[in-house]
XYZ file of C-alpha atoms in Angstrom:
576
model
C 0.344 -0.036 -0.314
C 1.014 3.229 -0.685
C 0.392 6.793 -0.338
C 2.518 9.878 -2.113
C 2.887 13.467 -1.309
C 5.229 15.620 -3.999
C 9.361 15.501 -3.752
C 11.451 18.213 -3.080
C 12.521 18.206 -6.709
C 10.061 18.254 -10.114
C 6.823 17.852 -8.400
C 7.335 13.872 -8.638
C 5.602 12.363 -6.370
C 7.178 9.623 -4.237
C 5.850 6.685 -2.842
C 5.313 6.214 1.061
C 4.105 3.199 3.038
C 0.270 3.766 4.168
C 0.090 3.405 7.684
C -2.456 0.880 7.399
C -5.560 -0.975 4.485
C -8.353 0.883 4.014
C -11.012 -0.143 7.045
C -13.651 0.566 4.100
C -12.268 -0.969 0.887
C -15.800 -0.183 -0.581
C -14.767 3.525 -1.066
C -11.818 2.284 -3.363
C -12.433 -0.615 -4.911
C -15.744 -1.621 -6.916
C -16.745 -5.367 -7.060
C -16.294 -6.723 -10.255
C -19.784 -7.937 -11.030
C -20.503 -10.945 -13.749
C -21.168 -9.149 -17.312
C -22.755 -12.477 -18.311
C -26.286 -13.997 -17.130
C -26.104 -17.577 -17.918
C -28.708 -19.378 -15.698
C -28.602 -22.229 -17.733
C -24.623 -22.606 -17.401
C -23.602 -26.103 -18.699
C -19.781 -26.261 -17.333
C -20.360 -27.063 -13.643
C -22.049 -30.664 -14.640
C -19.283 -31.494 -16.971
C -15.728 -33.563 -16.310
C -12.362 -32.715 -18.304
C -11.885 -36.196 -20.039
C -8.838 -35.401 -22.427
C -5.846 -32.782 -22.334
C -6.329 -28.973 -24.088
C -3.618 -28.133 -27.298
C -0.699 -26.809 -24.715
C 1.092 -23.924 -25.954
C 4.061 -22.432 -24.139
C 4.513 -18.945 -23.781
C 7.575 -19.422 -21.710
C 10.194 -18.121 -24.142
C 8.104 -14.636 -25.009
C 5.681 -14.086 -22.012
C 7.717 -15.833 -19.386
C 10.896 -14.041 -20.958
C 9.376 -10.443 -20.949
C 8.884 -11.224 -16.871
C 12.617 -11.407 -16.186
C 14.440 -9.067 -14.769
C 16.999 -9.998 -16.933
C 16.048 -12.119 -19.827
C 17.117 -14.999 -21.363
C 20.165 -15.051 -23.490
C 20.113 -16.858 -26.760
C 22.117 -20.188 -24.666
C 19.137 -20.065 -22.094
C 16.642 -19.988 -24.882
C 17.816 -22.523 -26.597
C 18.186 -24.965 -23.678
C 14.731 -24.279 -22.794
C 12.823 -24.520 -26.457
C 15.334 -28.420 -26.519
C 13.626 -29.232 -23.144
C 10.115 -27.846 -24.012
C 10.754 -30.167 -27.310
C 11.139 -32.630 -24.776
C 8.802 -32.262 -22.764
C 6.124 -32.571 -25.678
C 4.580 -29.404 -26.692
C 3.618 -28.910 -30.294
C 2.824 -25.549 -30.182
C 5.469 -22.977 -29.019
C 5.933 -19.413 -28.474
C 9.344 -18.358 -29.265
C 9.136 -14.623 -29.210
C 8.171 -11.278 -30.314
C 10.169 -10.881 -33.222
C 8.992 -7.018 -34.099
C 10.118 -5.791 -30.575
C 14.096 -6.542 -30.701
C 16.793 -7.725 -33.184
C 17.543 -10.236 -30.522
C 13.870 -11.789 -30.615
C 13.790 -11.419 -34.782
C 17.516 -13.118 -34.326
C 16.289 -15.921 -32.077
C 13.413 -17.197 -34.813
C 15.478 -16.981 -37.401
C 18.136 -19.096 -35.641
C 15.453 -21.892 -34.804
C 14.730 -21.629 -38.970
C 17.822 -21.321 -40.310
C 19.334 -24.004 -38.112
C 16.465 -26.660 -38.976
C 15.401 -26.776 -35.583
C 11.759 -27.152 -35.503
C 10.351 -30.725 -36.026
C 8.133 -31.226 -38.907
C 5.102 -31.699 -36.419
C 5.762 -28.323 -34.369
C 3.908 -24.579 -34.863
C 6.260 -22.116 -33.547
C 4.139 -18.726 -32.595
C 5.148 -15.372 -32.429
C 3.336 -12.086 -31.198
C 2.790 -9.049 -32.770
C 0.839 -6.132 -32.471
C -1.465 -4.722 -34.983
C 0.309 -2.406 -36.928
C 1.124 -2.972 -40.761
C 4.797 -2.516 -39.949
C 5.245 -4.390 -37.157
C 2.991 -7.534 -39.074
C 5.669 -7.277 -41.901
C 8.684 -7.935 -39.953
C 6.825 -10.464 -38.003
C 6.154 -12.770 -41.173
C 9.874 -11.736 -42.629
C 11.416 -13.062 -39.274
C 8.965 -16.310 -40.150
C 10.487 -16.908 -43.835
C 11.121 -20.890 -44.629
C 9.555 -21.585 -41.666
C 7.640 -25.196 -42.237
C 4.367 -23.978 -39.633
C 3.781 -20.806 -38.163
C 1.125 -19.399 -35.645
C 1.095 -15.748 -36.348
C -0.415 -14.247 -32.995
C -2.302 -10.318 -33.379
C -3.522 -8.539 -30.192
C -5.038 -5.368 -29.662
C -6.486 -4.168 -26.423
C -10.080 -4.098 -25.802
C -11.860 -3.174 -22.505
C -13.093 -0.100 -21.545
C -10.343 0.983 -19.750
C -7.849 0.367 -21.839
C -9.828 2.388 -24.988
C -10.453 5.254 -22.293
C -6.953 5.788 -20.801
C -4.765 4.291 -22.531
C -5.284 4.009 -26.271
C -8.138 7.162 -26.474
C -10.132 4.996 -28.829
C -13.769 4.516 -29.794
C -15.368 1.138 -29.981
C -15.300 1.570 -33.932
C -11.428 2.347 -33.947
C -10.413 -0.408 -31.917
C -12.527 -2.581 -34.438
C -11.235 -1.212 -37.211
C -7.364 -1.809 -35.915
C -8.178 -5.505 -35.392
C -9.739 -5.794 -38.915
C -6.496 -3.720 -40.648
C -4.227 -6.363 -38.937
C -6.246 -9.299 -39.911
C -6.228 -8.028 -43.372
C -2.448 -7.427 -43.560
C -1.642 -10.657 -42.079
C -4.036 -12.380 -44.596
C -1.724 -10.450 -47.493
C 1.633 -10.877 -45.907
C 0.877 -15.091 -45.269
C -0.557 -14.960 -49.368
C 2.926 -14.314 -50.236
C 4.422 -16.899 -48.280
C 2.485 -20.251 -49.243
C 5.268 -22.314 -48.783
C 4.213 -22.209 -45.061
C 1.332 -23.818 -43.236
C -0.082 -20.617 -41.493
C -2.619 -20.488 -38.951
C -4.044 -17.350 -37.719
C -4.477 -16.144 -34.207
C -6.572 -13.022 -32.690
C -6.828 -12.064 -29.070
C -8.976 -9.493 -27.884
C -6.540 -8.794 -25.032
C -8.085 -7.571 -21.744
C -11.120 -10.115 -22.744
C -11.430 -10.749 -18.864
C -12.919 -7.038 -18.239
C -14.166 -6.594 -21.827
C -17.750 -6.043 -22.343
C -18.908 -9.874 -23.522
C -20.541 -8.330 -26.627
C -18.181 -6.274 -27.553
C -15.479 -9.132 -26.994
C -17.741 -11.199 -29.901
C -18.122 -8.377 -32.076
C -14.466 -7.559 -32.768
C -13.599 -11.135 -33.012
C -16.522 -11.806 -35.698
C -15.429 -8.961 -37.641
C -11.835 -10.615 -37.595
C -13.425 -13.739 -38.675
C -15.178 -12.236 -41.325
C -11.951 -11.338 -42.462
C -9.869 -14.527 -42.570
C -13.043 -16.457 -43.155
C -11.810 -19.710 -41.255
C -13.376 -23.435 -42.267
C -13.233 -26.447 -40.456
C -10.419 -27.782 -42.543
C -8.455 -24.265 -42.112
C -9.727 -23.186 -38.737
C -8.196 -20.452 -36.779
C -7.708 -19.444 -32.723
C -9.613 -16.839 -30.986
C -7.884 -16.305 -27.813
C -9.500 -14.980 -24.430
C -6.739 -13.540 -22.565
C -7.417 -13.149 -18.491
C -4.761 -10.134 -19.225
C -6.196 -9.539 -15.513
C -7.205 -11.732 -13.114
C -10.345 -9.356 -12.035
C -13.152 -12.072 -10.869
C -13.407 -15.329 -9.190
C -13.102 -18.588 -11.434
C -16.973 -19.252 -12.004
C -17.540 -15.949 -13.386
C -14.476 -16.453 -16.315
C -16.024 -19.651 -16.861
C -19.409 -17.971 -17.458
C -17.949 -15.911 -19.629
C -15.989 -18.512 -22.014
C -19.346 -20.803 -21.894
C -21.265 -17.720 -22.935
C -18.514 -16.939 -25.903
C -18.601 -20.154 -27.178
C -22.090 -20.511 -27.420
C -22.288 -17.210 -29.056
C -19.266 -17.067 -31.779
C -20.398 -18.194 -35.382
C -18.536 -20.878 -37.168
C -18.142 -22.593 -33.854
C -16.362 -25.699 -36.008
C -13.485 -23.709 -37.664
C -12.691 -21.697 -34.458
C -10.282 -22.983 -31.417
C -10.962 -21.171 -28.190
C -7.866 -20.689 -26.542
C -7.550 -19.692 -22.898
C -4.189 -17.423 -21.930
C -5.020 -16.778 -17.945
C -2.938 -14.689 -15.520
C -3.060 -15.244 -11.898
C -3.248 -11.853 -10.057
C -5.655 -13.294 -8.163
C -4.092 -16.627 -7.261
C -6.531 -18.629 -8.948
C -5.494 -19.188 -12.764
C -4.956 -22.694 -12.548
C -8.922 -23.106 -10.994
C -10.320 -20.387 -13.867
C -8.707 -22.285 -16.548
C -9.731 -25.714 -15.459
C -12.987 -24.166 -15.480
C -13.009 -22.213 -18.831
C -11.951 -25.943 -20.067
C -15.190 -27.261 -19.131
C -16.940 -24.249 -20.152
C -15.642 -25.545 -23.888
C -12.387 -24.067 -24.474
C -9.860 -25.913 -26.604
C -6.580 -24.654 -26.103
C -4.503 -23.353 -22.846
C -1.611 -20.783 -23.375
C 0.847 -20.913 -20.055
C 4.348 -20.862 -18.677
C 6.085 -24.063 -16.999
C 5.510 -23.426 -12.857
C 3.921 -20.258 -13.947
C 6.413 -17.356 -14.623
C 4.863 -14.500 -16.816
C 4.448 -10.916 -15.914
C 2.881 -9.527 -12.231
C 1.969 -12.519 -10.544
C 2.054 -14.810 -13.629
C 0.762 -16.826 -16.298
C -1.204 -19.569 -15.571
C 1.017 -23.274 -14.653
C 1.058 -25.389 -17.419
C 2.823 -28.193 -14.928
C 0.180 -27.921 -12.273
C -2.924 -27.923 -14.777
C -1.453 -31.056 -16.616
C -0.353 -32.956 -13.899
C -3.711 -32.253 -11.998
C -5.312 -34.052 -15.578
C -2.839 -36.694 -14.950
C -4.050 -37.754 -11.186
C -7.546 -37.839 -12.791
C -6.710 -40.515 -15.061
C -6.474 -38.420 -18.022
C -3.394 -38.634 -20.557
C -2.100 -34.993 -20.517
C -0.091 -35.208 -23.589
C 3.186 -33.812 -21.980
C 5.995 -35.625 -20.707
C 7.399 -35.148 -17.079
C 8.927 -37.886 -15.980
C 11.923 -36.369 -15.129
C 10.588 -33.358 -13.505
C 13.571 -32.285 -11.399
C 15.554 -32.277 -14.653
C 12.342 -29.705 -16.278
C 12.778 -27.910 -12.676
C 16.371 -27.487 -12.998
C 16.238 -25.918 -16.352
C 14.225 -23.863 -15.539
C 15.368 -22.742 -12.387
C 18.939 -21.816 -14.492
C 17.097 -20.348 -17.191
C 15.053 -17.833 -15.349
C 17.219 -17.411 -12.425
C 14.223 -17.561 -10.666
C 13.686 -20.915 -7.795
C 10.867 -23.249 -8.217
C 9.189 -22.789 -4.641
C 9.724 -26.003 -2.448
C 6.056 -26.632 -2.087
C 5.501 -25.904 -5.512
C 2.591 -28.448 -6.556
C 3.832 -31.152 -7.875
C 7.703 -29.700 -8.422
C 8.619 -28.618 -5.343
C 11.299 -29.895 -3.262
C 9.178 -30.965 -0.502
C 5.605 -31.555 -1.809
C 6.062 -35.288 -1.863
C 7.505 -34.484 1.806
C 5.832 -35.129 5.342
C 7.129 -33.806 8.856
C 4.071 -34.320 10.859
C 4.297 -37.199 12.964
C 0.495 -37.792 11.750
C 0.881 -37.289 8.331
C 3.867 -39.680 8.445
C 1.807 -42.670 10.024
C -0.976 -42.422 7.856
C 1.456 -42.889 4.680
C 3.480 -45.490 6.484
C 0.117 -47.333 6.727
C -0.691 -46.350 3.137
C 2.393 -47.532 1.431
C 1.797 -50.961 3.776
C -1.659 -51.299 2.784
C -0.322 -50.832 -1.356
C 1.884 -53.413 -0.886
C -0.825 -56.194 -0.083
C -3.386 -54.561 -2.884
C -3.445 -55.730 -6.499
C -6.059 -53.875 -8.365
C -2.958 -51.507 -9.526
C -4.736 -48.022 -8.518
C -2.941 -45.586 -6.693
C -4.329 -44.464 -3.055
C -2.114 -43.178 -0.966
C -3.200 -40.668 2.424
C -1.283 -37.192 1.871
C -0.063 -38.005 -1.885
C -2.440 -37.852 -4.836
C 0.554 -38.160 -7.222
C 3.177 -41.514 -6.872
C 6.685 -39.780 -6.730
C 7.733 -41.940 -8.744
C 5.696 -41.111 -12.200
C 7.801 -37.848 -12.124
C 11.238 -38.889 -11.365
C 11.408 -39.220 -7.595
C 11.708 -41.726 -5.067
C 9.812 -42.261 -1.797
C 13.123 -41.581 0.258
C 12.820 -38.538 1.067
C 7.927 -38.869 1.204
C 9.130 -38.973 5.162
C 11.635 -36.800 6.943
C 12.299 -36.108 10.584
C 12.192 -32.941 12.802
C 10.858 -32.250 16.217
C 6.871 -32.233 14.741
C 7.787 -35.928 13.433
C 6.416 -39.034 15.027
C 7.075 -42.577 15.697
C 5.430 -43.812 12.303
C 8.367 -40.921 10.302
C 11.105 -42.275 12.111
C 10.577 -46.127 11.396
C 9.884 -45.359 7.602
C 13.382 -43.743 7.445
C 15.155 -46.905 8.792
C 13.158 -48.895 6.910
C 14.020 -47.260 3.523
C 17.818 -46.433 4.553
C 18.387 -49.725 6.362
C 15.288 -52.042 5.742
C 13.985 -52.168 9.344
C 10.891 -52.724 10.018
C 11.053 -51.913 14.028
C 8.180 -53.377 15.820
C 5.520 -50.439 17.058
C 6.509 -50.909 20.569
C 9.998 -50.259 19.620
C 9.044 -47.613 17.440
C 7.554 -45.793 20.403
C 10.882 -45.999 22.531
C 12.801 -45.101 19.691
C 10.776 -41.475 18.441
C 11.230 -40.678 22.196
C 15.004 -40.772 21.824
C 14.440 -39.339 18.253
C 12.296 -36.389 20.017
C 14.965 -35.399 22.615
C 17.763 -35.045 19.979
C 15.293 -33.157 17.384
C 14.481 -30.651 20.135
C 17.899 -30.037 21.129
C 19.352 -29.691 17.842
C 15.636 -27.604 16.610
C 17.050 -28.867 13.263
C 16.024 -31.520 10.606
C 17.372 -35.012 11.287
C 18.581 -36.671 8.250
C 18.975 -40.569 7.788
C 22.938 -40.594 9.025
C 21.885 -38.855 12.171
C 18.665 -41.311 12.872
C 21.094 -44.494 12.035
C 23.661 -43.074 14.642
C 21.169 -42.746 17.560
C 19.949 -46.249 16.667
C 22.990 -47.655 16.662
C 23.325 -46.107 20.138
C 20.457 -46.347 21.624
C 20.428 -50.068 20.844
C 24.654 -50.746 21.453
C 24.979 -51.533 18.177
C 28.370 -50.104 17.213
C 31.592 -49.500 19.372
C 33.030 -50.753 22.795
C 29.890 -51.967 24.803
C 29.407 -53.811 28.401
C 28.586 -56.770 26.826
C 30.087 -58.051 23.791
C 29.082 -61.466 21.962
C 32.546 -63.283 20.778
C 30.947 -66.408 19.250
C 28.418 -69.215 20.660
C 27.068 -72.387 19.937
C 23.629 -74.019 20.313
C 23.190 -77.681 20.571
C 20.546 -80.114 21.765
C 20.712 -80.858 25.227
C 21.850 -84.619 25.807
C 19.103 -84.845 27.978
C 17.034 -85.181 24.738
C 13.399 -83.614 24.507
C 13.022 -80.275 22.960
C 15.404 -78.470 25.870
C 18.315 -76.778 23.919
C 22.110 -76.016 24.995
C 23.008 -72.544 24.792
C 27.213 -71.789 25.283
C 28.574 -68.343 24.599
C 31.947 -66.579 24.734
C 31.013 -63.575 25.767
C 33.691 -60.471 26.530
C 32.428 -58.071 29.441
C 34.720 -55.011 29.586
C 37.945 -56.833 29.361
C 37.148 -60.082 30.622
C 36.033 -63.161 28.190
C 34.285 -65.534 30.094
C 32.352 -68.752 28.929
C 28.216 -68.071 29.383
C 26.052 -71.401 28.928
C 22.497 -71.817 29.878
C 19.251 -74.344 28.831
C 16.084 -73.337 27.874
C 13.455 -74.726 25.115
C 14.862 -72.593 22.394
C 17.785 -70.517 21.439
C 16.376 -67.373 22.475
C 15.798 -68.862 26.247
C 18.936 -70.535 26.002
C 20.786 -67.198 25.910
C 18.561 -65.529 28.426
C 19.417 -68.225 31.046
C 23.081 -68.012 30.255
C 23.188 -64.347 30.509
C 21.036 -64.418 33.690
C 23.475 -67.275 35.630
C 26.403 -65.343 34.486
C 25.994 -61.674 35.185
C 22.600 -62.106 37.472
C 20.664 -59.988 34.849
C 17.287 -61.332 35.731
C 15.817 -60.410 32.136
C 12.629 -61.800 30.791
C 11.805 -61.613 27.201
C 8.281 -60.680 26.153
C 8.043 -60.305 22.778
C 10.687 -61.379 19.459
C 10.171 -60.807 15.871
C 12.471 -60.892 12.915
C 12.849 -60.624 9.420
C 14.967 -60.760 6.090
C 16.233 -57.070 5.647
C 15.610 -57.632 1.545
C 14.514 -60.087 -0.697
C 17.035 -62.811 -1.762
C 18.713 -65.413 -0.189
C 21.722 -63.467 0.838
C 20.011 -61.007 2.920
C 20.700 -60.362 6.237
C 18.356 -60.559 9.094
C 17.007 -58.260 11.988
C 15.676 -59.527 15.382
C 14.262 -57.599 17.797
C 13.683 -58.766 21.291
C 11.457 -56.782 24.239
C 12.374 -57.647 27.604
C 11.572 -57.118 31.125
C 13.703 -56.405 34.312
C 13.163 -57.331 37.761
C 12.198 -54.057 38.709
C 9.935 -53.498 36.376
C 11.278 -51.432 33.182
C 11.224 -52.713 29.809
C 14.411 -52.943 27.793
C 14.560 -53.514 24.117
C 17.412 -54.914 21.935
C 18.162 -55.586 18.429
C 20.166 -57.711 16.257
C 21.568 -57.935 12.766
C 23.877 -60.284 11.021
C 24.037 -62.798 8.309
C 22.927 -65.613 10.105
C 19.145 -65.535 11.684
C 20.418 -67.156 14.571
C 23.422 -64.802 15.221
C 20.546 -62.067 14.870
C 18.802 -63.518 17.789
C 21.666 -63.942 20.074
C 22.735 -60.083 19.638
C 19.558 -58.716 20.369
C 19.429 -60.804 23.430
C 23.076 -59.443 23.914
C 21.662 -56.061 23.223
C 19.112 -55.588 25.631
C 21.260 -57.082 28.257
C 23.336 -53.772 27.427
C 20.312 -51.717 27.882
C 19.561 -53.504 31.217
């Protein structure tokens, strides 16, 4: 918010920060009232079942929005990436605006860098000399779209151009005729014409329709040779449902509908460009112009990545390939020198990551359930998209900090080390991790968590009790009784401990209790392989009760499952 007061020199207004927002904004701002009365609107009951025609405007509209426009290397790198993603219509520049833009268009054509199935698009204002320069830049192109525009809204007619409606129409019609003449001089190129009543979003609907009809009268499109009418929300001024009404009304009323592709070019001034575009497609539009990750003037153009992956998560092929979305992010960040926000839908570094304990627990259970389902459908709490579909993995789905719970800690250990901790062991270890996270006030990496796990359950370094070797045999008395004989190092001393029981674990416990007077009792035991395959290591977990009522846990990992079990009991003995 700004207020102004005269500067000391030349009477130039100097912006100053206002004291507060207005208490009565209605005294300064008028609500945008829908210019369309459409009580029988059809778009709310429709659903999107196919992708629109996508047009990337990154090399023109997005480039204009940069404090430092892309150089030739950056534009070329970006262009090649757009081809890899699968765009068949790419706006490559504004060739009449500068020599740099003109030269870039020429470099693509003369370098034979435009695939036969791709239309390159360029923009021009409605002036004969600019249109001629535009067509000159496209000499030798196989396929090209020339995009003509002029502003039509009352505010622009009155303030910017000081034109009456008839003059605005004449400007568009004259430009359309000039384009037709220039195209006829170059029959070797397959041309498509596009017209935008710029500022359509706040132009009177009847006037937008009238000016478009007059342009169509000049171009005379047919179903076999259609043209494009682009309806820009140059400034987003209303809620998405109003935009949808405007688009449906226009689609219903334009003549030669089968010879016209209705295109959307939404901006994001109100932060609802994606929603407005989706509703506009429901309302009948065929085509979308936008930028990857929503770059563009002011708050940006509509975000094509989000739109495309929204379709994908509804089971609709978007026709664009984002199976290495990270590479796309890196290219855009390099070329635009703008970061993609960590929370940007689908593409941000953290969008598939949960720190909250309740989220982590739900995701962990979701993956466990997913392993048992066989219908192929992706149903995952908090994750509408499988990260692996866009080149990600599951390692960063759950990350641990002070907000995390037992499920998150267990997930990290399972993903990093293959450990599937029993529930009560998860609770025990998560308490320890919580203390560590609170002390550091930072995210804990998998390495930090594993170090804490080794320390908590005596898996590394010198311990009070260390297993040197052991033997397990059946008791000479017969029956099911087993005899455990082990070499145990306690401090600097190595002793032999033996015990009898109905199995390996009870024999091990008996040996430790008899030799060292520990009095431990196993109340739970679990084991599993760390990975699939005959060469996998085994992990064993014991939960033990002490004479004073305390409960301790032990963990053992070894190539041999029996050795892992014994190590788990030794681990619990160290905890005791």
